[in-house]
Amino acid sequence: LSDIWNSGRKNVTAGVPAEKVLSRMALKPDFSIADGNGKDIKFVHRTLGNGEILWVTNLSKDTRDITASFRTTGKKPVIWHAEDASIEPVSYVFTDSRTNVRMNLTQHQSVFVIFTDDTDVAKAELPQNTSETMAEISAPWSVRFQQGRGAPESATFEKLTSLSESSEAGIKYFSGAVTYSNTFKLKKKDIRSKDSVILDLGEVKDLAEVTVNGKNLGVIWNAPFKVDITKALRNGTNTIEVKVINMWHNRLVGDVQPGVNEKITYTQMEFFKPDEPLLPAGLLGPVKVIGTTINK
């Protein structure tokens, strides 16, 4: 080992960061952020028999618009979304034996970037969509609580706030399913003028199931809490139900409050103290209906 350290070879270095050493050797990074906005963006790379696959993740709580630079060229990049098995085309450009890809990563989002199909097209620019708010669903909201969890059967919320901010103990410490109901109006001509209409729930703690005009549109479990409602819409008044489920934390804290005789939960030990901070819970919003037009 001492022979290696004392060999004087240029490729043997001590006390120098690996990034600097590789730069001295003129080895370009496997993955980088071309616009220098790479904080909290991480990746894993695997080489396939016919191309490359990279897993790219945003570790931050903020949405990041980045230009990712990959050490590969000559293959068309696409993004794969594991949560719904969808494949998304992207804008890209080949430059200096690399491929630069424009990417939008929401908070804590992860995607796969796939390079398998050969192409002679050195630059592809996708049209940018135009979005506008068609309706903002405001208060009052009719709210129904899962029974047997200490909350009243129903309530009316004049504004969307965390359940944990309520002055009523049964709501403040509630954990379980709570269903928010409301209506909004859209004209047929406005619906038809858009390529798609999206329901944006804003902030949700912690997951939501959406129903529009009686049509179940599935469960949303990660940010951004958006769902395509185009096919469920009708002319005039539309009804919306959002069933939100939060974690057990607040109920467990509620069950150790002074004076509580009948607990909602059962545990073999107490995990929280009465003064434990509560977590945000429920539908926080703002809830908006957004129309999107594809610029061709």
PDB file of C-alpha atoms in Angstrom:
ATOM      1  CA  LEU A   1       0.000   0.000   0.000  1.00  0.00           C
ATOM      2  CA  SER A   2       2.830   2.386   0.841  1.00  0.00           C
ATOM      3  CA  ASP A   3       4.275   1.749  -2.634  1.00  0.00           C
ATOM      4  CA  ILE A   4       1.033   3.013  -4.158  1.00  0.00           C
ATOM      5  CA  TRP A   5       0.829   6.170  -2.030  1.00  0.00           C
ATOM      6  CA  ASN A   6       4.486   7.008  -2.630  1.00  0.00           C
ATOM      7  CA  SER A   7       4.522   6.095  -6.322  1.00  0.00           C
ATOM      8  CA  GLY A   8       4.103   9.645  -7.553  1.00  0.00           C
ATOM      9  CA  ARG A   9       1.498   8.568 -10.071  1.00  0.00           C
ATOM     10  CA  LYS A  10      -0.873  11.246 -11.279  1.00  0.00           C
ATOM     11  CA  ASN A  11      -3.887   9.031 -10.642  1.00  0.00           C
ATOM     12  CA  VAL A  12      -3.031   8.580  -6.956  1.00  0.00           C
ATOM     13  CA  THR A  13      -4.289  11.472  -4.834  1.00  0.00           C
ATOM     14  CA  ALA A  14      -4.870  12.074  -1.130  1.00  0.00           C
ATOM     15  CA  GLY A  15      -6.758  14.831   0.665  1.00  0.00           C
ATOM     16  CA  VAL A  16      -8.502  16.113  -2.470  1.00  0.00           C
ATOM     17  CA  PRO A  17     -12.277  15.806  -3.096  1.00  0.00           C
ATOM     18  CA  ALA A  18     -13.152  13.187  -5.682  1.00  0.00           C
ATOM     19  CA  GLU A  19     -14.961  15.761  -7.819  1.00  0.00           C
ATOM     20  CA  LYS A  20     -11.778  17.807  -8.218  1.00  0.00           C
ATOM     21  CA  VAL A  21      -9.697  14.748  -8.978  1.00  0.00           C
ATOM     22  CA  LEU A  22     -12.074  13.610 -11.728  1.00  0.00           C
ATOM     23  CA  SER A  23     -12.124  17.139 -13.153  1.00  0.00           C
ATOM     24  CA  ARG A  24      -8.321  17.138 -13.363  1.00  0.00           C
ATOM     25  CA  MET A  25      -8.554  13.864 -15.274  1.00  0.00           C
ATOM     26  CA  ALA A  26     -10.984  15.516 -17.718  1.00  0.00           C
ATOM     27  CA  LEU A  27     -13.741  13.066 -16.762  1.00  0.00           C
ATOM     28  CA  LYS A  28     -17.084  14.764 -17.177  1.00  0.00           C
ATOM     29  CA  PRO A  29     -19.825  14.077 -14.617  1.00  0.00           C
ATOM     30  CA  ASP A  30     -22.324  11.316 -15.333  1.00  0.00           C
ATOM     31  CA  PHE A  31     -25.171  13.642 -14.330  1.00  0.00           C
ATOM     32  CA  SER A  32     -25.246  17.346 -13.588  1.00  0.00           C
ATOM     33  CA  ILE A  33     -27.572  20.334 -13.548  1.00  0.00           C
ATOM     34  CA  ALA A  34     -26.723  22.575 -16.482  1.00  0.00           C
ATOM     35  CA  ASP A  35     -28.218  25.708 -14.918  1.00  0.00           C
ATOM     36  CA  GLY A  36     -26.503  25.227 -11.551  1.00  0.00           C
ATOM     37  CA  ASN A  37     -29.741  24.592  -9.651  1.00  0.00           C
ATOM     38  CA  GLY A  38     -28.833  21.087  -8.539  1.00  0.00           C
ATOM     39  CA  LYS A  39     -29.178  21.274  -4.778  1.00  0.00           C
ATOM     40  CA  ASP A  40     -31.170  18.312  -3.404  1.00  0.00           C
ATOM     41  CA  ILE A  41     -31.352  16.643  -6.836  1.00  0.00           C
ATOM     42  CA  LYS A  42     -29.913  13.108  -6.688  1.00  0.00           C
ATOM     43  CA  PHE A  43     -29.652  10.260  -9.193  1.00  0.00           C
ATOM     44  CA  VAL A  44     -28.828   6.590  -9.749  1.00  0.00           C
ATOM     45  CA  HIS A  45     -27.597   5.371 -13.153  1.00  0.00           C
ATOM     46  CA  ARG A  46     -27.826   1.947 -14.750  1.00  0.00           C
ATOM     47  CA  THR A  47     -26.499   1.038 -18.200  1.00  0.00           C
ATOM     48  CA  LEU A  48     -28.726  -1.285 -20.227  1.00  0.00           C
ATOM     49  CA  GLY A  49     -27.869  -3.451 -23.200  1.00  0.00           C
ATOM     50  CA  ASN A  50     -29.589  -0.951 -25.501  1.00  0.00           C
ATOM     51  CA  GLY A  51     -29.335   2.312 -23.630  1.00  0.00           C
ATOM     52  CA  GLU A  52     -29.312   4.108 -20.293  1.00  0.00           C
ATOM     53  CA  ILE A  53     -31.772   4.443 -17.414  1.00  0.00           C
ATOM     54  CA  LEU A  54     -31.457   7.050 -14.662  1.00  0.00           C
ATOM     55  CA  TRP A  55     -33.563   7.486 -11.557  1.00  0.00           C
ATOM     56  CA  VAL A  56     -33.720  11.184 -10.675  1.00  0.00           C
ATOM     57  CA  THR A  57     -35.241  12.471  -7.450  1.00  0.00           C
ATOM     58  CA  ASN A  58     -35.993  15.841  -5.875  1.00  0.00           C
ATOM     59  CA  LEU A  59     -35.306  15.629  -2.144  1.00  0.00           C
ATOM     60  CA  SER A  60     -36.562  19.126  -1.377  1.00  0.00           C
ATOM     61  CA  LYS A  61     -40.016  20.352  -0.361  1.00  0.00           C
ATOM     62  CA  ASP A  62     -40.114  22.744  -3.319  1.00  0.00           C
ATOM     63  CA  THR A  63     -40.917  22.278  -7.002  1.00  0.00           C
ATOM     64  CA  ARG A  64     -37.742  22.474  -9.094  1.00  0.00           C
ATOM     65  CA  ASP A  65     -37.465  23.506 -12.735  1.00  0.00           C
ATOM     66  CA  ILE A  66     -34.098  22.249 -13.924  1.00  0.00           C
ATOM     67  CA  THR A  67     -32.079  21.492 -17.025  1.00  0.00           C
ATOM     68  CA  ALA A  68     -30.517  18.100 -16.366  1.00  0.00           C
ATOM     69  CA  SER A  69     -27.375  17.177 -18.297  1.00  0.00           C
ATOM     70  CA  PHE A  70     -26.719  13.485 -18.980  1.00  0.00           C
ATOM     71  CA  ARG A  71     -23.442  11.969 -20.216  1.00  0.00           C
ATOM     72  CA  THR A  72     -25.011  10.280 -23.227  1.00  0.00           C
ATOM     73  CA  THR A  73     -26.069  11.326 -26.708  1.00  0.00           C
ATOM     74  CA  GLY A  74     -27.766  10.012 -29.835  1.00  0.00           C
ATOM     75  CA  LYS A  75     -30.779   8.559 -28.021  1.00  0.00           C
ATOM     76  CA  LYS A  76     -34.178  10.163 -27.469  1.00  0.00           C
ATOM     77  CA  PRO A  77     -34.954  10.742 -23.779  1.00  0.00           C
ATOM     78  CA  VAL A  78     -38.378  10.115 -22.255  1.00  0.00           C
ATOM     79  CA  ILE A  79     -39.604  10.244 -18.661  1.00  0.00           C
ATOM     80  CA  TRP A  80     -41.335   7.271 -17.076  1.00  0.00           C
ATOM     81  CA  HIS A  81     -43.665   7.824 -14.102  1.00  0.00           C
ATOM     82  CA  ALA A  82     -43.727   4.702 -11.950  1.00  0.00           C
ATOM     83  CA  GLU A  83     -46.848   5.706  -9.977  1.00  0.00           C
ATOM     84  CA  ASP A  84     -49.187   5.551 -12.969  1.00  0.00           C
ATOM     85  CA  ALA A  85     -47.074   3.825 -15.669  1.00  0.00           C
ATOM     86  CA  SER A  86     -47.270   6.903 -17.926  1.00  0.00           C
ATOM     87  CA  ILE A  87     -44.541   7.946 -20.368  1.00  0.00           C
ATOM     88  CA  GLU A  88     -43.865  11.658 -20.881  1.00  0.00           C
ATOM     89  CA  PRO A  89     -42.029  13.155 -23.880  1.00  0.00           C
ATOM     90  CA  VAL A  90     -39.544  15.911 -23.030  1.00  0.00           C
ATOM     91  CA  SER A  91     -37.698  18.803 -24.610  1.00  0.00           C
ATOM     92  CA  TYR A  92     -34.005  18.057 -25.111  1.00  0.00           C
ATOM     93  CA  VAL A  93     -30.863  19.056 -26.980  1.00  0.00           C
ATOM     94  CA  PHE A  94     -27.646  17.177 -27.791  1.00  0.00           C
ATOM     95  CA  THR A  95     -24.587  19.255 -26.983  1.00  0.00           C
ATOM     96  CA  ASP A  96     -20.901  18.412 -26.448  1.00  0.00           C
ATOM     97  CA  SER A  97     -21.555  14.629 -26.339  1.00  0.00           C
ATOM     98  CA  ARG A  98     -24.243  15.154 -23.699  1.00  0.00           C
ATOM     99  CA  THR A  99     -28.029  15.403 -23.602  1.00  0.00           C
ATOM    100  CA  ASN A 100     -29.673  18.318 -21.813  1.00  0.00           C
ATOM    101  CA  VAL A 101     -33.260  17.689 -20.707  1.00  0.00           C
ATOM    102  CA  ARG A 102     -35.707  20.216 -19.284  1.00  0.00           C
ATOM    103  CA  MET A 103     -37.423  18.741 -16.226  1.00  0.00           C
ATOM    104  CA  ASN A 104     -40.022  19.870 -13.708  1.00  0.00           C
ATOM    105  CA  LEU A 105     -39.852  17.948 -10.437  1.00  0.00           C
ATOM    106  CA  THR A 106     -42.440  18.602  -7.746  1.00  0.00           C
ATOM    107  CA  GLN A 107     -41.631  18.227  -4.058  1.00  0.00           C
ATOM    108  CA  HIS A 108     -40.120  14.811  -3.273  1.00  0.00           C
ATOM    109  CA  GLN A 109     -40.885  13.610  -6.806  1.00  0.00           C
ATOM    110  CA  SER A 110     -38.879  10.840  -8.452  1.00  0.00           C
ATOM    111  CA  VAL A 111     -38.863   9.851 -12.134  1.00  0.00           C
ATOM    112  CA  PHE A 112     -37.012   7.534 -14.483  1.00  0.00           C
ATOM    113  CA  VAL A 113     -35.250   9.104 -17.475  1.00  0.00           C
ATOM    114  CA  ILE A 114     -34.877   6.502 -20.225  1.00  0.00           C
ATOM    115  CA  PHE A 115     -32.516   6.610 -23.227  1.00  0.00           C
ATOM    116  CA  THR A 116     -33.128   3.623 -25.542  1.00  0.00           C
ATOM    117  CA  ASP A 117     -34.369   4.786 -28.960  1.00  0.00           C
ATOM    118  CA  ASP A 118     -31.723   5.991 -31.413  1.00  0.00           C
ATOM    119  CA  THR A 119     -32.429   9.340 -33.071  1.00  0.00           C
ATOM    120  CA  ASP A 120     -30.796  11.769 -35.502  1.00  0.00           C
ATOM    121  CA  VAL A 121     -32.876  14.655 -34.143  1.00  0.00           C
ATOM    122  CA  ALA A 122     -30.403  16.735 -32.152  1.00  0.00           C
ATOM    123  CA  LYS A 123     -32.994  19.082 -30.652  1.00  0.00           C
ATOM    124  CA  ALA A 124     -36.665  18.696 -29.755  1.00  0.00           C
ATOM    125  CA  GLU A 125     -38.740  21.537 -28.345  1.00  0.00           C
ATOM    126  CA  LEU A 126     -42.189  20.605 -27.062  1.00  0.00           C
ATOM    127  CA  PRO A 127     -44.971  23.192 -27.064  1.00  0.00           C
ATOM    128  CA  GLN A 128     -45.672  24.808 -23.714  1.00  0.00           C
ATOM    129  CA  ASN A 129     -49.162  24.441 -22.264  1.00  0.00           C
ATOM    130  CA  THR A 130     -51.223  27.441 -21.208  1.00  0.00           C
ATOM    131  CA  SER A 131     -53.221  27.164 -17.988  1.00  0.00           C
ATOM    132  CA  GLU A 132     -55.858  29.376 -16.435  1.00  0.00           C
ATOM    133  CA  THR A 133     -58.055  29.166 -13.347  1.00  0.00           C
ATOM    134  CA  MET A 134     -61.646  28.483 -14.428  1.00  0.00           C
ATOM    135  CA  ALA A 135     -63.111  28.355 -10.911  1.00  0.00           C
ATOM    136  CA  GLU A 136     -61.948  28.582  -7.325  1.00  0.00           C
ATOM    137  CA  ILE A 137     -64.090  26.429  -5.052  1.00  0.00           C
ATOM    138  CA  SER A 138     -64.647  28.528  -1.969  1.00  0.00           C
ATOM    139  CA  ALA A 139     -66.482  28.067   1.319  1.00  0.00           C
ATOM    140  CA  PRO A 140     -68.732  26.941   2.763  1.00  0.00           C
ATOM    141  CA  TRP A 141     -67.774  23.270   2.631  1.00  0.00           C
ATOM    142  CA  SER A 142     -70.054  20.542   4.003  1.00  0.00           C
ATOM    143  CA  VAL A 143     -67.965  18.074   5.975  1.00  0.00           C
ATOM    144  CA  ARG A 144     -68.772  14.528   7.164  1.00  0.00           C
ATOM    145  CA  PHE A 145     -66.595  12.672   9.653  1.00  0.00           C
ATOM    146  CA  GLN A 146     -65.988   8.956   9.966  1.00  0.00           C
ATOM    147  CA  GLN A 147     -68.003   7.814  12.956  1.00  0.00           C
ATOM    148  CA  GLY A 148     -66.547   6.199  16.060  1.00  0.00           C
ATOM    149  CA  ARG A 149     -63.528   8.516  16.004  1.00  0.00           C
ATOM    150  CA  GLY A 150     -64.718  11.154  18.488  1.00  0.00           C
ATOM    151  CA  ALA A 151     -65.826  13.781  15.940  1.00  0.00           C
ATOM    152  CA  PRO A 152     -69.356  15.058  15.286  1.00  0.00           C
ATOM    153  CA  GLU A 153     -71.246  13.435  12.418  1.00  0.00           C
ATOM    154  CA  SER A 154     -70.989  16.560  10.272  1.00  0.00           C
ATOM    155  CA  ALA A 155     -69.949  20.206  10.235  1.00  0.00           C
ATOM    156  CA  THR A 156     -69.789  23.247   7.960  1.00  0.00           C
ATOM    157  CA  PHE A 157     -66.428  24.881   7.330  1.00  0.00           C
ATOM    158  CA  GLU A 158     -66.484  28.551   6.376  1.00  0.00           C
ATOM    159  CA  LYS A 159     -62.869  28.251   5.260  1.00  0.00           C
ATOM    160  CA  LEU A 160     -60.372  25.447   4.673  1.00  0.00           C
ATOM    161  CA  THR A 161     -57.939  25.107   7.556  1.00  0.00           C
ATOM    162  CA  SER A 162     -56.225  22.247   9.319  1.00  0.00           C
ATOM    163  CA  LEU A 163     -58.535  20.133  11.472  1.00  0.00           C
ATOM    164  CA  SER A 164     -55.927  20.458  14.210  1.00  0.00           C
ATOM    165  CA  GLU A 165     -56.676  24.204  14.455  1.00  0.00           C
ATOM    166  CA  SER A 166     -60.307  23.603  15.469  1.00  0.00           C
ATOM    167  CA  SER A 167     -61.523  24.684  18.909  1.00  0.00           C
ATOM    168  CA  GLU A 168     -63.678  21.538  19.115  1.00  0.00           C
ATOM    169  CA  ALA A 169     -61.690  18.639  20.588  1.00  0.00           C
ATOM    170  CA  GLY A 170     -63.436  15.982  18.494  1.00  0.00           C
ATOM    171  CA  ILE A 171     -62.265  17.725  15.311  1.00  0.00           C
ATOM    172  CA  LYS A 172     -58.936  19.004  16.618  1.00  0.00           C
ATOM    173  CA  TYR A 173     -57.695  15.517  17.492  1.00  0.00           C
ATOM    174  CA  PHE A 174     -59.494  13.680  14.708  1.00  0.00           C
ATOM    175  CA  SER A 175     -57.765  10.918  12.761  1.00  0.00           C
ATOM    176  CA  GLY A 176     -59.571   8.989  10.052  1.00  0.00           C
ATOM    177  CA  ALA A 177     -61.663   9.726   6.959  1.00  0.00           C
ATOM    178  CA  VAL A 178     -63.355  13.100   6.500  1.00  0.00           C
ATOM    179  CA  THR A 179     -65.378  13.931   3.391  1.00  0.00           C
ATOM    180  CA  TYR A 180     -65.588  17.499   2.041  1.00  0.00           C
ATOM    181  CA  SER A 181     -68.489  18.361  -0.318  1.00  0.00           C
ATOM    182  CA  ASN A 182     -69.094  21.414  -2.476  1.00  0.00           C
ATOM    183  CA  THR A 183     -70.256  22.576  -5.921  1.00  0.00           C
ATOM    184  CA  PHE A 184     -68.890  24.724  -8.734  1.00  0.00           C
ATOM    185  CA  LYS A 185     -70.258  25.950 -12.039  1.00  0.00           C
ATOM    186  CA  LEU A 186     -68.818  25.679 -15.545  1.00  0.00           C
ATOM    187  CA  LYS A 187     -70.323  26.427 -18.940  1.00  0.00           C
ATOM    188  CA  LYS A 188     -70.175  23.800 -21.686  1.00  0.00           C
ATOM    189  CA  LYS A 189     -68.435  26.176 -24.079  1.00  0.00           C
ATOM    190  CA  ASP A 190     -65.694  26.851 -21.513  1.00  0.00           C
ATOM    191  CA  ILE A 191     -65.149  23.134 -20.939  1.00  0.00           C
ATOM    192  CA  ARG A 192     -64.940  22.435 -24.674  1.00  0.00           C
ATOM    193  CA  SER A 193     -62.456  25.270 -25.176  1.00  0.00           C
ATOM    194  CA  LYS A 194     -59.847  23.430 -23.089  1.00  0.00           C
ATOM    195  CA  ASP A 195     -57.787  20.375 -23.937  1.00  0.00           C
ATOM    196  CA  SER A 196     -58.084  19.238 -20.328  1.00  0.00           C
ATOM    197  CA  VAL A 197     -59.546  20.432 -17.042  1.00  0.00           C
ATOM    198  CA  ILE A 198     -57.626  19.718 -13.842  1.00  0.00           C
ATOM    199  CA  LEU A 199     -58.804  19.806 -10.239  1.00  0.00           C
ATOM    200  CA  ASP A 200     -56.031  21.181  -8.041  1.00  0.00           C
ATOM    201  CA  LEU A 201     -56.656  20.433  -4.356  1.00  0.00           C
ATOM    202  CA  GLY A 202     -53.773  22.555  -3.139  1.00  0.00           C
ATOM    203  CA  GLU A 203     -52.395  21.147   0.124  1.00  0.00           C
ATOM    204  CA  VAL A 204     -53.739  17.848   1.449  1.00  0.00           C
ATOM    205  CA  LYS A 205     -52.879  16.058   4.695  1.00  0.00           C
ATOM    206  CA  ASP A 206     -52.428  13.259   3.941  1.00  0.00           C
ATOM    207  CA  LEU A 207     -54.163  11.576   0.964  1.00  0.00           C
ATOM    208  CA  ALA A 208     -57.410  12.137  -0.915  1.00  0.00           C
ATOM    209  CA  GLU A 209     -60.036  10.287  -2.958  1.00  0.00           C
ATOM    210  CA  VAL A 210     -61.857  12.508  -5.462  1.00  0.00           C
ATOM    211  CA  THR A 211     -65.392  12.118  -6.812  1.00  0.00           C
ATOM    212  CA  VAL A 212     -66.921  14.550  -9.322  1.00  0.00           C
ATOM    213  CA  ASN A 213     -70.597  14.273 -10.298  1.00  0.00           C
ATOM    214  CA  GLY A 214     -70.690  10.786  -8.791  1.00  0.00           C
ATOM    215  CA  LYS A 215     -67.699   9.554 -10.809  1.00  0.00           C
ATOM    216  CA  ASN A 216     -64.833   8.239  -8.695  1.00  0.00           C
ATOM    217  CA  LEU A 217     -61.547   9.599 -10.058  1.00  0.00           C
ATOM    218  CA  GLY A 218     -59.241   7.644  -7.799  1.00  0.00           C
ATOM    219  CA  VAL A 219     -56.868   8.283  -4.924  1.00  0.00           C
ATOM    220  CA  ILE A 220     -54.119  10.923  -4.885  1.00  0.00           C
ATOM    221  CA  TRP A 221     -51.369  10.108  -2.406  1.00  0.00           C
ATOM    222  CA  ASN A 222     -48.563  12.476  -3.364  1.00  0.00           C
ATOM    223  CA  ALA A 223     -48.011  16.099  -4.305  1.00  0.00           C
ATOM    224  CA  PRO A 224     -49.066  17.796  -6.462  1.00  0.00           C
ATOM    225  CA  PHE A 225     -52.611  16.848  -5.486  1.00  0.00           C
ATOM    226  CA  LYS A 226     -54.119  17.209  -8.955  1.00  0.00           C
ATOM    227  CA  VAL A 227     -56.495  15.040 -10.982  1.00  0.00           C
ATOM    228  CA  ASP A 228     -57.907  15.277 -14.514  1.00  0.00           C
ATOM    229  CA  ILE A 229     -61.688  15.797 -14.222  1.00  0.00           C
ATOM    230  CA  THR A 230     -62.421  16.548 -17.895  1.00  0.00           C
ATOM    231  CA  LYS A 231     -64.576  13.471 -18.581  1.00  0.00           C
ATOM    232  CA  ALA A 232     -66.567  13.875 -15.351  1.00  0.00           C
ATOM    233  CA  LEU A 233     -67.696  17.455 -15.984  1.00  0.00           C
ATOM    234  CA  ARG A 234     -71.165  18.606 -17.031  1.00  0.00           C
ATOM    235  CA  ASN A 235     -72.666  21.895 -18.133  1.00  0.00           C
ATOM    236  CA  GLY A 236     -73.764  24.069 -15.212  1.00  0.00           C
ATOM    237  CA  THR A 237     -73.481  22.912 -11.603  1.00  0.00           C
ATOM    238  CA  ASN A 238     -70.926  20.227 -10.779  1.00  0.00           C
ATOM    239  CA  THR A 239     -70.655  18.422  -7.436  1.00  0.00           C
ATOM    240  CA  ILE A 240     -67.373  17.487  -5.825  1.00  0.00           C
ATOM    241  CA  GLU A 241     -66.495  15.191  -2.936  1.00  0.00           C
ATOM    242  CA  VAL A 242     -62.999  14.897  -1.511  1.00  0.00           C
ATOM    243  CA  LYS A 243     -62.451  12.161   1.075  1.00  0.00           C
ATOM    244  CA  VAL A 244     -59.276  12.917   3.017  1.00  0.00           C
ATOM    245  CA  ILE A 245     -57.503  10.522   5.368  1.00  0.00           C
ATOM    246  CA  ASN A 246     -54.851  11.704   7.809  1.00  0.00           C
ATOM    247  CA  MET A 247     -52.410   9.866  10.057  1.00  0.00           C
ATOM    248  CA  TRP A 248     -53.025   8.546  13.589  1.00  0.00           C
ATOM    249  CA  HIS A 249     -50.720  11.082  15.248  1.00  0.00           C
ATOM    250  CA  ASN A 250     -53.353  13.652  16.308  1.00  0.00           C
ATOM    251  CA  ARG A 251     -55.796  11.072  17.697  1.00  0.00           C
ATOM    252  CA  LEU A 252     -53.045   9.473  19.778  1.00  0.00           C
ATOM    253  CA  VAL A 253     -52.180  12.885  21.210  1.00  0.00           C
ATOM    254  CA  GLY A 254     -55.867  13.545  21.888  1.00  0.00           C
ATOM    255  CA  ASP A 255     -56.231  10.290  23.804  1.00  0.00           C
ATOM    256  CA  VAL A 256     -53.600  11.319  26.373  1.00  0.00           C
ATOM    257  CA  GLN A 257     -55.136  14.717  27.113  1.00  0.00           C
ATOM    258  CA  PRO A 258     -56.049  15.386  30.770  1.00  0.00           C
ATOM    259  CA  GLY A 259     -59.613  14.367  31.615  1.00  0.00           C
ATOM    260  CA  VAL A 260     -60.014  11.837  28.766  1.00  0.00           C
ATOM    261  CA  ASN A 261     -61.892   8.836  30.150  1.00  0.00           C
ATOM    262  CA  GLU A 262     -62.698   6.916  26.960  1.00  0.00           C
ATOM    263  CA  LYS A 263     -59.900   6.601  24.443  1.00  0.00           C
ATOM    264  CA  ILE A 264     -60.580   6.169  20.739  1.00  0.00           C
ATOM    265  CA  THR A 265     -57.380   4.209  20.177  1.00  0.00           C
ATOM    266  CA  TYR A 266     -55.763   1.296  21.970  1.00  0.00           C
ATOM    267  CA  THR A 267     -52.024   0.993  22.445  1.00  0.00           C
ATOM    268  CA  GLN A 268     -49.938  -0.977  24.922  1.00  0.00           C
ATOM    269  CA  MET A 269     -47.929   2.122  25.742  1.00  0.00           C
ATOM    270  CA  GLU A 270     -48.240   5.884  25.376  1.00  0.00           C
ATOM    271  CA  PHE A 271     -46.198   7.192  22.465  1.00  0.00           C
ATOM    272  CA  PHE A 272     -46.954  10.900  22.931  1.00  0.00           C
ATOM    273  CA  LYS A 273     -47.207  13.458  25.714  1.00  0.00           C
ATOM    274  CA  PRO A 274     -50.262  15.745  26.056  1.00  0.00           C
ATOM    275  CA  ASP A 275     -48.232  18.755  24.826  1.00  0.00           C
ATOM    276  CA  GLU A 276     -47.015  16.991  21.666  1.00  0.00           C
ATOM    277  CA  PRO A 277     -47.442  19.346  18.637  1.00  0.00           C
ATOM    278  CA  LEU A 278     -50.283  18.316  16.337  1.00  0.00           C
ATOM    279  CA  LEU A 279     -49.806  17.674  12.622  1.00  0.00           C
ATOM    280  CA  PRO A 280     -51.724  19.510   9.877  1.00  0.00           C
ATOM    281  CA  ALA A 281     -54.751  17.436   8.872  1.00  0.00           C
ATOM    282  CA  GLY A 282     -57.479  17.469   6.237  1.00  0.00           C
ATOM    283  CA  LEU A 283     -58.060  19.458   3.057  1.00  0.00           C
ATOM    284  CA  LEU A 284     -56.156  22.737   3.317  1.00  0.00           C
ATOM    285  CA  GLY A 285     -56.548  23.991  -0.252  1.00  0.00           C
ATOM    286  CA  PRO A 286     -56.883  26.292  -2.013  1.00  0.00           C
ATOM    287  CA  VAL A 287     -59.051  24.192  -4.344  1.00  0.00           C
ATOM    288  CA  LYS A 288     -59.083  25.326  -7.977  1.00  0.00           C
ATOM    289  CA  VAL A 289     -60.392  24.131 -11.326  1.00  0.00           C
ATOM    290  CA  ILE A 290     -57.704  24.774 -13.943  1.00  0.00           C
ATOM    291  CA  GLY A 291     -58.169  24.645 -17.706  1.00  0.00           C
ATOM    292  CA  THR A 292     -55.193  23.675 -19.871  1.00  0.00           C
ATOM    293  CA  THR A 293     -54.665  24.448 -23.557  1.00  0.00           C
ATOM    294  CA  ILE A 294     -51.926  22.757 -25.586  1.00  0.00           C
ATOM    295  CA  ASN A 295     -50.147  25.307 -27.756  1.00  0.00           C
ATOM    296  CA  LYS A 296     -49.551  23.593 -31.097  1.00  0.00           C
TER     297      LYS A 296
END
